[in-house]
PDB file of C-alpha atoms in Angstrom:
ATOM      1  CA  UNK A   1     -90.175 -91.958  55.989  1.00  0.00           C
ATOM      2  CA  UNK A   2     -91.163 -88.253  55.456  1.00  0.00           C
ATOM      3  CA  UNK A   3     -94.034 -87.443  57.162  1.00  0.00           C
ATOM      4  CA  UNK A   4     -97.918 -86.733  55.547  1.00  0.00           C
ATOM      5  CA  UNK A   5     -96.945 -82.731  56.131  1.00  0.00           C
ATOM      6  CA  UNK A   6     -93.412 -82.897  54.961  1.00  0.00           C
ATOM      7  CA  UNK A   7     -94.947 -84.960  51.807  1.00  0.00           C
ATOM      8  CA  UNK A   8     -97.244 -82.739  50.847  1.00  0.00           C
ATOM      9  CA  UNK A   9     -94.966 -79.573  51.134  1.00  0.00           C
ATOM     10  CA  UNK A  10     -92.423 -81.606  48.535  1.00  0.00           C
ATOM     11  CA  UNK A  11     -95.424 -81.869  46.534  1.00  0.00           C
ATOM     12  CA  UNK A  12     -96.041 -78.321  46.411  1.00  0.00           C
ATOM     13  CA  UNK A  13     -92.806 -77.136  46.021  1.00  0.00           C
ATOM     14  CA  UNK A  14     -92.233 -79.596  42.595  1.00  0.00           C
ATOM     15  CA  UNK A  15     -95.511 -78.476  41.624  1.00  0.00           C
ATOM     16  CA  UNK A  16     -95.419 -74.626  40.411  1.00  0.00           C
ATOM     17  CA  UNK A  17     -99.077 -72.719  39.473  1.00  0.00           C
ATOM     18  CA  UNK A  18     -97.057 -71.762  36.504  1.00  0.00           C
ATOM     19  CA  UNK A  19     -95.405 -73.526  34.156  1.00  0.00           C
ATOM     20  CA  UNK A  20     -92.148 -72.473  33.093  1.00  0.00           C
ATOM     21  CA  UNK A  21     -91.037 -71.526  30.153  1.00  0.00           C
ATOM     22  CA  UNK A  22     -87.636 -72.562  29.938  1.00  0.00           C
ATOM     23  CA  UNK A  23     -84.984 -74.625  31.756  1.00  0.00           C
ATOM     24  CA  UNK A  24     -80.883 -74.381  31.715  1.00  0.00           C
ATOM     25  CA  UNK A  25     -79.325 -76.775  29.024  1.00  0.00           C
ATOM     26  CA  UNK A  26     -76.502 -78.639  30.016  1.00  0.00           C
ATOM     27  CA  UNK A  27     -74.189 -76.932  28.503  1.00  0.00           C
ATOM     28  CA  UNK A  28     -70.566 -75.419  29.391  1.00  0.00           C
ATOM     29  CA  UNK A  29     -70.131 -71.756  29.101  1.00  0.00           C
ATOM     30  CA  UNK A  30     -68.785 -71.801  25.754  1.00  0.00           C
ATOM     31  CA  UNK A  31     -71.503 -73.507  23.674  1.00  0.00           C
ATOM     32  CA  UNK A  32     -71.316 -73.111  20.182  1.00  0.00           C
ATOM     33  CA  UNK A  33     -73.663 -71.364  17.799  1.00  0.00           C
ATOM     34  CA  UNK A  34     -74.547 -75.195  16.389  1.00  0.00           C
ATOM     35  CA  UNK A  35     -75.714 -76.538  19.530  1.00  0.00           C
ATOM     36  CA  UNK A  36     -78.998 -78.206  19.695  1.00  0.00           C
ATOM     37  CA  UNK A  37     -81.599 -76.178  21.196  1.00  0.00           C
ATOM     38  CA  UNK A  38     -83.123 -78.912  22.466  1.00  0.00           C
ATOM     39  CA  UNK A  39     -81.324 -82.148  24.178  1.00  0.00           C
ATOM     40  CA  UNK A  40     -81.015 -85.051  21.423  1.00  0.00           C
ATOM     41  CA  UNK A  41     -80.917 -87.191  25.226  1.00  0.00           C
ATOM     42  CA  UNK A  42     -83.170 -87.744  27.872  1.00  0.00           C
ATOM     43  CA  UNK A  43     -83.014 -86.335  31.637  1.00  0.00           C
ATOM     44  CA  UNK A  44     -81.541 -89.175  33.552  1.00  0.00           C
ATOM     45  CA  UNK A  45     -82.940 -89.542  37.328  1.00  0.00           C
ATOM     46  CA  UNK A  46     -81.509 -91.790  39.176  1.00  0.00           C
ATOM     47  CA  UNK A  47     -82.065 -93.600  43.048  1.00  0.00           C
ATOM     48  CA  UNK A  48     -80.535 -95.543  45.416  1.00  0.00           C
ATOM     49  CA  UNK A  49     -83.257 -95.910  48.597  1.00  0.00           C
ATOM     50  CA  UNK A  50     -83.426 -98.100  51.424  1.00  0.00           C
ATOM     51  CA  UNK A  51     -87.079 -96.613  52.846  1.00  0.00           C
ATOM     52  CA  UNK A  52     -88.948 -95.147  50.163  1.00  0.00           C
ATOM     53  CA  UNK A  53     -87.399 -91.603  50.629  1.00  0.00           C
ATOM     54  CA  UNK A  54     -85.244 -90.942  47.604  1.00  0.00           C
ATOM     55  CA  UNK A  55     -87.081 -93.067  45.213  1.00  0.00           C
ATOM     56  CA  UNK A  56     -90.135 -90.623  45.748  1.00  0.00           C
ATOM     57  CA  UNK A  57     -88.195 -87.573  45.209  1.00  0.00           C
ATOM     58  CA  UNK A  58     -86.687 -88.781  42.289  1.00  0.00           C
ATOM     59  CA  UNK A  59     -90.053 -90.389  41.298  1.00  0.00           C
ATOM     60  CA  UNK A  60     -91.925 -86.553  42.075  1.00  0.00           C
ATOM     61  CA  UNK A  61     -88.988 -85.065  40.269  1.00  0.00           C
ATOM     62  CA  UNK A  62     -89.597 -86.905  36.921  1.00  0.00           C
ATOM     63  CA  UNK A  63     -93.120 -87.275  36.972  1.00  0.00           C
ATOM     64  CA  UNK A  64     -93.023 -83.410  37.540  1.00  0.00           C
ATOM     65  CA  UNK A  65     -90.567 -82.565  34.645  1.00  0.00           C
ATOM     66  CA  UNK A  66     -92.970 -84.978  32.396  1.00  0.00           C
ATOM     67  CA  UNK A  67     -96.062 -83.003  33.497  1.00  0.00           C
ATOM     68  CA  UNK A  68     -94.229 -79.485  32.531  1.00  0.00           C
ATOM     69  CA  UNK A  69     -93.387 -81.569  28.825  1.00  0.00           C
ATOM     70  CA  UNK A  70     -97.053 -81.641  27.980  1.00  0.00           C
ATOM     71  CA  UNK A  71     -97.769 -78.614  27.986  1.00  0.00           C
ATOM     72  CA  UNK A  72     -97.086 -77.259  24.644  1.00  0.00           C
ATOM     73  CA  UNK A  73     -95.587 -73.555  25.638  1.00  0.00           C
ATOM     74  CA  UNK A  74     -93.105 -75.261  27.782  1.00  0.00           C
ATOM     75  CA  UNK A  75     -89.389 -74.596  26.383  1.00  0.00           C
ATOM     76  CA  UNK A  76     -87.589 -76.833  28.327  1.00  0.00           C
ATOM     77  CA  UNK A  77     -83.957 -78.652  26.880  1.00  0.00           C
ATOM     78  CA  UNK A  78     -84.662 -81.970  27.613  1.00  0.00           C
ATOM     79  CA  UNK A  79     -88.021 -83.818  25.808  1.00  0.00           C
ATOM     80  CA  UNK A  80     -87.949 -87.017  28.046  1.00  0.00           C
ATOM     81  CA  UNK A  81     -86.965 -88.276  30.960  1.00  0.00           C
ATOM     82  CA  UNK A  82     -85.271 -91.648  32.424  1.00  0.00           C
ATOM     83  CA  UNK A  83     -85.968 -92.303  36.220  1.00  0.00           C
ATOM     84  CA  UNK A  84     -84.501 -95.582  37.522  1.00  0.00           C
ATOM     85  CA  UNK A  85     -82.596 -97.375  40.644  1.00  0.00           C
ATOM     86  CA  UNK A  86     -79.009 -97.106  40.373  1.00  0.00           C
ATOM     87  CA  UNK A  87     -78.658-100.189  39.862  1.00  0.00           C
ATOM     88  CA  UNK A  88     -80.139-100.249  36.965  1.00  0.00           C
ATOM     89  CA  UNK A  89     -77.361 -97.810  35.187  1.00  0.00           C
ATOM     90  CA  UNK A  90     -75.939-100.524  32.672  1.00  0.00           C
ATOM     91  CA  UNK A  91     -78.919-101.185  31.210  1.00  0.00           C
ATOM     92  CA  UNK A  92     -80.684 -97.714  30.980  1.00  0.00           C
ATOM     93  CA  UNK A  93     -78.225 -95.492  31.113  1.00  0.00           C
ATOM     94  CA  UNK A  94     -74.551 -96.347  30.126  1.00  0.00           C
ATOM     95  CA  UNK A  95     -74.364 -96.487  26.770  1.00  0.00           C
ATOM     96  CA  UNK A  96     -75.888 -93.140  25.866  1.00  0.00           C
ATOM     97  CA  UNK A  97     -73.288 -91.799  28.967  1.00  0.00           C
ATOM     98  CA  UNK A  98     -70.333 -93.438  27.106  1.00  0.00           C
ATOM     99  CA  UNK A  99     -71.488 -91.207  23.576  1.00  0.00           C
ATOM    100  CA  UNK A 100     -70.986 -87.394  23.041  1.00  0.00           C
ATOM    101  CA  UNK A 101     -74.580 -85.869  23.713  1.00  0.00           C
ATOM    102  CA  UNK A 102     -74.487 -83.616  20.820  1.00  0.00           C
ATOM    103  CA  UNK A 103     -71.627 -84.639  18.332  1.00  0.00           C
ATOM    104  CA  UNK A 104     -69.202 -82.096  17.398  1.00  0.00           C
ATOM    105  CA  UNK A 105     -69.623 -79.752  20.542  1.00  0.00           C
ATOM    106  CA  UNK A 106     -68.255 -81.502  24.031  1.00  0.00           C
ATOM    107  CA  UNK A 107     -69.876 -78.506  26.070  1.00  0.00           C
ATOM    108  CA  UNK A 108     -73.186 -80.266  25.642  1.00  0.00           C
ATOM    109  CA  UNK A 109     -73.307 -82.912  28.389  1.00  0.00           C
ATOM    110  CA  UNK A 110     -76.090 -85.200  29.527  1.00  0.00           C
ATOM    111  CA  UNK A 111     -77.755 -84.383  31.939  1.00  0.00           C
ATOM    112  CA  UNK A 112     -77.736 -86.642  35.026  1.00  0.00           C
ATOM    113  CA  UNK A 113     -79.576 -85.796  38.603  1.00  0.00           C
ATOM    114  CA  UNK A 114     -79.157 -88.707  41.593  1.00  0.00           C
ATOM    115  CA  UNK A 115     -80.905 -89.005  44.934  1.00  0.00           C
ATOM    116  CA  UNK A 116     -79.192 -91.448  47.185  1.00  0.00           C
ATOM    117  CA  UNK A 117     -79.464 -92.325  51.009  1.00  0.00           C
ATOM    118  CA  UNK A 118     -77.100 -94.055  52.730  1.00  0.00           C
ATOM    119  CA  UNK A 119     -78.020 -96.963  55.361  1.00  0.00           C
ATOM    120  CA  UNK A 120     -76.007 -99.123  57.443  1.00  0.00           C
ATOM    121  CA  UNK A 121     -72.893 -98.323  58.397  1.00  0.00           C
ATOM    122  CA  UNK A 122     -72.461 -96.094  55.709  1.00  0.00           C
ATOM    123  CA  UNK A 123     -73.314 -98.466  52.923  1.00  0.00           C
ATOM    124  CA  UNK A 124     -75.095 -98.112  49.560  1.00  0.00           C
ATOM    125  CA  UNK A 125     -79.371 -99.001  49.681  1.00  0.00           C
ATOM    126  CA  UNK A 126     -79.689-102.281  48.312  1.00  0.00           C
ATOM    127  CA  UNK A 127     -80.702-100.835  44.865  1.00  0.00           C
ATOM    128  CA  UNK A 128     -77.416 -98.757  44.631  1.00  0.00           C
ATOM    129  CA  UNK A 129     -74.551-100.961  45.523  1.00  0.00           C
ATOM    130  CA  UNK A 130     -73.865-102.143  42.015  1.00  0.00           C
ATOM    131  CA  UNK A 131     -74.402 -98.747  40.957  1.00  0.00           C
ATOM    132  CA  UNK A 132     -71.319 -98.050  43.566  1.00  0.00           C
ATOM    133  CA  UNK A 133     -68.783-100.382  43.291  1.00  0.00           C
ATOM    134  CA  UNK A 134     -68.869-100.370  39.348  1.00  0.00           C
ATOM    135  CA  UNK A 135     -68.627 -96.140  39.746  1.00  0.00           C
ATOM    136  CA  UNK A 136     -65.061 -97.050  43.157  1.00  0.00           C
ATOM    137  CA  UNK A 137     -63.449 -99.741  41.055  1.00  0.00           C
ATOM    138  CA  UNK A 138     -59.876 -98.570  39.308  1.00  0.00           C
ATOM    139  CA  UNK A 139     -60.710-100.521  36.474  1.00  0.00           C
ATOM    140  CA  UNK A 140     -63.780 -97.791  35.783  1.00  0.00           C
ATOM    141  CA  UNK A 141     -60.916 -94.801  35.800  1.00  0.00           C
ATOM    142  CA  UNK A 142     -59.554 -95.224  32.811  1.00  0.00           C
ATOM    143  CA  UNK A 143     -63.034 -95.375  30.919  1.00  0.00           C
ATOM    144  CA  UNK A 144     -63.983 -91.910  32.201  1.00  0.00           C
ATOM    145  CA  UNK A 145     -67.637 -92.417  32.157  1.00  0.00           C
ATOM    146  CA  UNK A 146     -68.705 -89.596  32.707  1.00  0.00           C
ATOM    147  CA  UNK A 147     -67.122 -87.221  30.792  1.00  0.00           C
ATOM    148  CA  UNK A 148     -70.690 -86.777  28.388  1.00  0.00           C
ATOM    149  CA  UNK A 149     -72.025 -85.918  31.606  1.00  0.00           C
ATOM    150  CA  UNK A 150     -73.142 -82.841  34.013  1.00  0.00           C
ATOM    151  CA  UNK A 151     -74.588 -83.865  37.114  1.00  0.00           C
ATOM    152  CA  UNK A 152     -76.495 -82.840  40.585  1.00  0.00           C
ATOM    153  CA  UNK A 153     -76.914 -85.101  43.342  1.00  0.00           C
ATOM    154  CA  UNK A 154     -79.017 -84.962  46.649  1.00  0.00           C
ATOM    155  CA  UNK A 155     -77.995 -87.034  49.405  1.00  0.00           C
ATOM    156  CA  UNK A 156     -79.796 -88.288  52.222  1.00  0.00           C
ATOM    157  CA  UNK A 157     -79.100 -89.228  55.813  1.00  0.00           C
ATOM    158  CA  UNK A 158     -79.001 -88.974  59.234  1.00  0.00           C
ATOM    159  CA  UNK A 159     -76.438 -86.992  61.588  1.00  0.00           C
ATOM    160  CA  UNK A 160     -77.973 -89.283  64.640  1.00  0.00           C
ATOM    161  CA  UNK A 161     -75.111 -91.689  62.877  1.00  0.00           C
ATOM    162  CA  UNK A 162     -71.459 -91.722  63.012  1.00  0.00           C
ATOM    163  CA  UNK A 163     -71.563 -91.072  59.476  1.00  0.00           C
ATOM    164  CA  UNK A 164     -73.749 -88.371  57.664  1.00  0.00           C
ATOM    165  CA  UNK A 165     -74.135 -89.263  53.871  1.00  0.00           C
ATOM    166  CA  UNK A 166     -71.468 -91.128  53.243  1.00  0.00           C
ATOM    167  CA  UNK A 167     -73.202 -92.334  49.767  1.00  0.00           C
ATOM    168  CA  UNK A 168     -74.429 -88.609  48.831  1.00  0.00           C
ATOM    169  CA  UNK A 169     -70.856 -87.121  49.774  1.00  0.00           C
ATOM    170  CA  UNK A 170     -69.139 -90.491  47.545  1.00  0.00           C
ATOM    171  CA  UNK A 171     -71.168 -90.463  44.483  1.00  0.00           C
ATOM    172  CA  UNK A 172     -70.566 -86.732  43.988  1.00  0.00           C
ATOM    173  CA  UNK A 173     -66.726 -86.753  44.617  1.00  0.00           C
ATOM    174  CA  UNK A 174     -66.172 -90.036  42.515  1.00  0.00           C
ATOM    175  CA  UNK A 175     -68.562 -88.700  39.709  1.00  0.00           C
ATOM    176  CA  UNK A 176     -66.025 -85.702  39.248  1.00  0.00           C
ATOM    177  CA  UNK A 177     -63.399 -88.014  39.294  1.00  0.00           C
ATOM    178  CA  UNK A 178     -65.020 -90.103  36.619  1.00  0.00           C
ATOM    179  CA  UNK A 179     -65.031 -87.185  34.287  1.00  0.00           C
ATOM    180  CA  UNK A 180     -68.271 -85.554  35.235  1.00  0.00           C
ATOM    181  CA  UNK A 181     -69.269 -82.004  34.911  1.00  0.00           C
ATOM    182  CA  UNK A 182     -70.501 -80.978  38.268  1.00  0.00           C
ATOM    183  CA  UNK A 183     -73.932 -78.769  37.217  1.00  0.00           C
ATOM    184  CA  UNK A 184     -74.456 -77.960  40.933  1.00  0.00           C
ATOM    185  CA  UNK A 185     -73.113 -77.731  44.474  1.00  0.00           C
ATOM    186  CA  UNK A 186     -74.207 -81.096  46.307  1.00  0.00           C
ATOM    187  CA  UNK A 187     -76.660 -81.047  49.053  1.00  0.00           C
ATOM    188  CA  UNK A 188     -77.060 -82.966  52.010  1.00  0.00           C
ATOM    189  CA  UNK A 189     -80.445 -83.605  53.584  1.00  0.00           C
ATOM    190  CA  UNK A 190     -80.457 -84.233  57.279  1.00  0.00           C
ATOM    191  CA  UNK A 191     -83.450 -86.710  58.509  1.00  0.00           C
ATOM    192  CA  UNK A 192     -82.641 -85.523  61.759  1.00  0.00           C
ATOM    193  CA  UNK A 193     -83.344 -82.204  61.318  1.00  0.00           C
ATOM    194  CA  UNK A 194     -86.058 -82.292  58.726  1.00  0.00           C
ATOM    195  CA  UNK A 195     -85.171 -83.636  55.211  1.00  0.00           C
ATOM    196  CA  UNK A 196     -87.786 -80.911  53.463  1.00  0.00           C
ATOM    197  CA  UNK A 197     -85.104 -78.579  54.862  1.00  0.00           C
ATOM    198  CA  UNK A 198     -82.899 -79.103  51.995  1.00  0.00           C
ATOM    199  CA  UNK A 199     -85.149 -80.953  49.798  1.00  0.00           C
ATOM    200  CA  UNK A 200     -87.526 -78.451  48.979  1.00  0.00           C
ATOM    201  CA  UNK A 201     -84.934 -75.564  47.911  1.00  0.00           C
ATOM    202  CA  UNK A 202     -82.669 -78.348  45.836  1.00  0.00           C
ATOM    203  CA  UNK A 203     -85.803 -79.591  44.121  1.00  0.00           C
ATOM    204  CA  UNK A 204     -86.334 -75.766  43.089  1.00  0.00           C
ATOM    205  CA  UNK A 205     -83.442 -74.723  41.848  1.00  0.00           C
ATOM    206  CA  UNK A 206     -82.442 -78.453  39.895  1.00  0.00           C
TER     207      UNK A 206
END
């Protein structure tokens, strides 16, 4: 679990004196004129955790991003958010996925961030493996469905194993597979080492 210290410097770094004013859509390079300027979808948060850890970043993430909507100068693209397990995709999440986000310009994506950790032997938390072998199966291929999508994912883990986020390093490959737009470079978060390491600068620059 992350320490009181390491806690409280994730809280501070989700939690800016100022508000600001404006986020980046998710949105290809090319967006047309008619695009929405704000996102007729929510933010989608998702987590897969086995000890707490990526459920609360997710958890500050979103409860963050909802603080910044109620404020009434805040400009940002999406107006809601969605935090859930993984597991809980098909029933929150998957049918706006499977629908253009704006309809009549494919640059506008969903947007979808994931924290995951991986436990085990390099298996999916509890609250993620449906979330994972729905997203490996061949059968989900052909359904692409994720091409509404642009994604980020954090993943967390441990080098101390003989595998260092397996789950992170999966969902991110297999999510560009699937069709997804990748919206940033995945990072890796080492427990080892210090997770706040490469928590705190992801969770800035989301």
């Amino acid at each position: 679990a992350l320490s009181n210290e390491a806690e409280e410097k994730l809280k501070i770094s989700t939690k800016e004196e100022n508000i600001p004013q404006s986020t980046t859509p998710a949105k290809g390079a090319n967006s047309a004129s008619s695009s929405p300027d704000k996102s007729p979808t929510p933010l989608f948060i998702l987590y897969g955790s086995a000890t707490g850890n990526a459920e609360h970043i997710a958890k500050d993430l979103a409860n963050t991003y909802n603080s910044y909507l109620k404020n009434p100068s805040f400009l940002g693209y999406f107006t809601s958010v969605v935090c859930c397990e993984l597991n809980q995709y098909k029933k929150k999440c998957l049918d706006q996925w499977s629908k253009p986000a704006f309809e009549g310009d494919e640059s506008v994506k969903h947007g979808v961030v994931i924290v995951c950790s991986t436990t085990g032997n390099a298996d999916a938390p509890e609250n993620a493996d449906r979330f994972v072998r729905w997203m490996k199966r061949k059968s989900t291929e052909p359904q692409m469905p994720f091409k509404h999508c642009a994604y980020a994912v954090l993943g967390l883990g441990d080098t101390n194993y003989d595998v260092f986020c397996a789950m992170g390093n999966a969902i991110d490959r297999r999510l560009g597979e699937l069709g997804g737009t990748r919206a940033m470079k995945a990072a890796m978060a080492d427990e080892a080492t210090g997770l706040e390491e490469t928590v705190e600068p992801w969770v800035g620059s989301v």
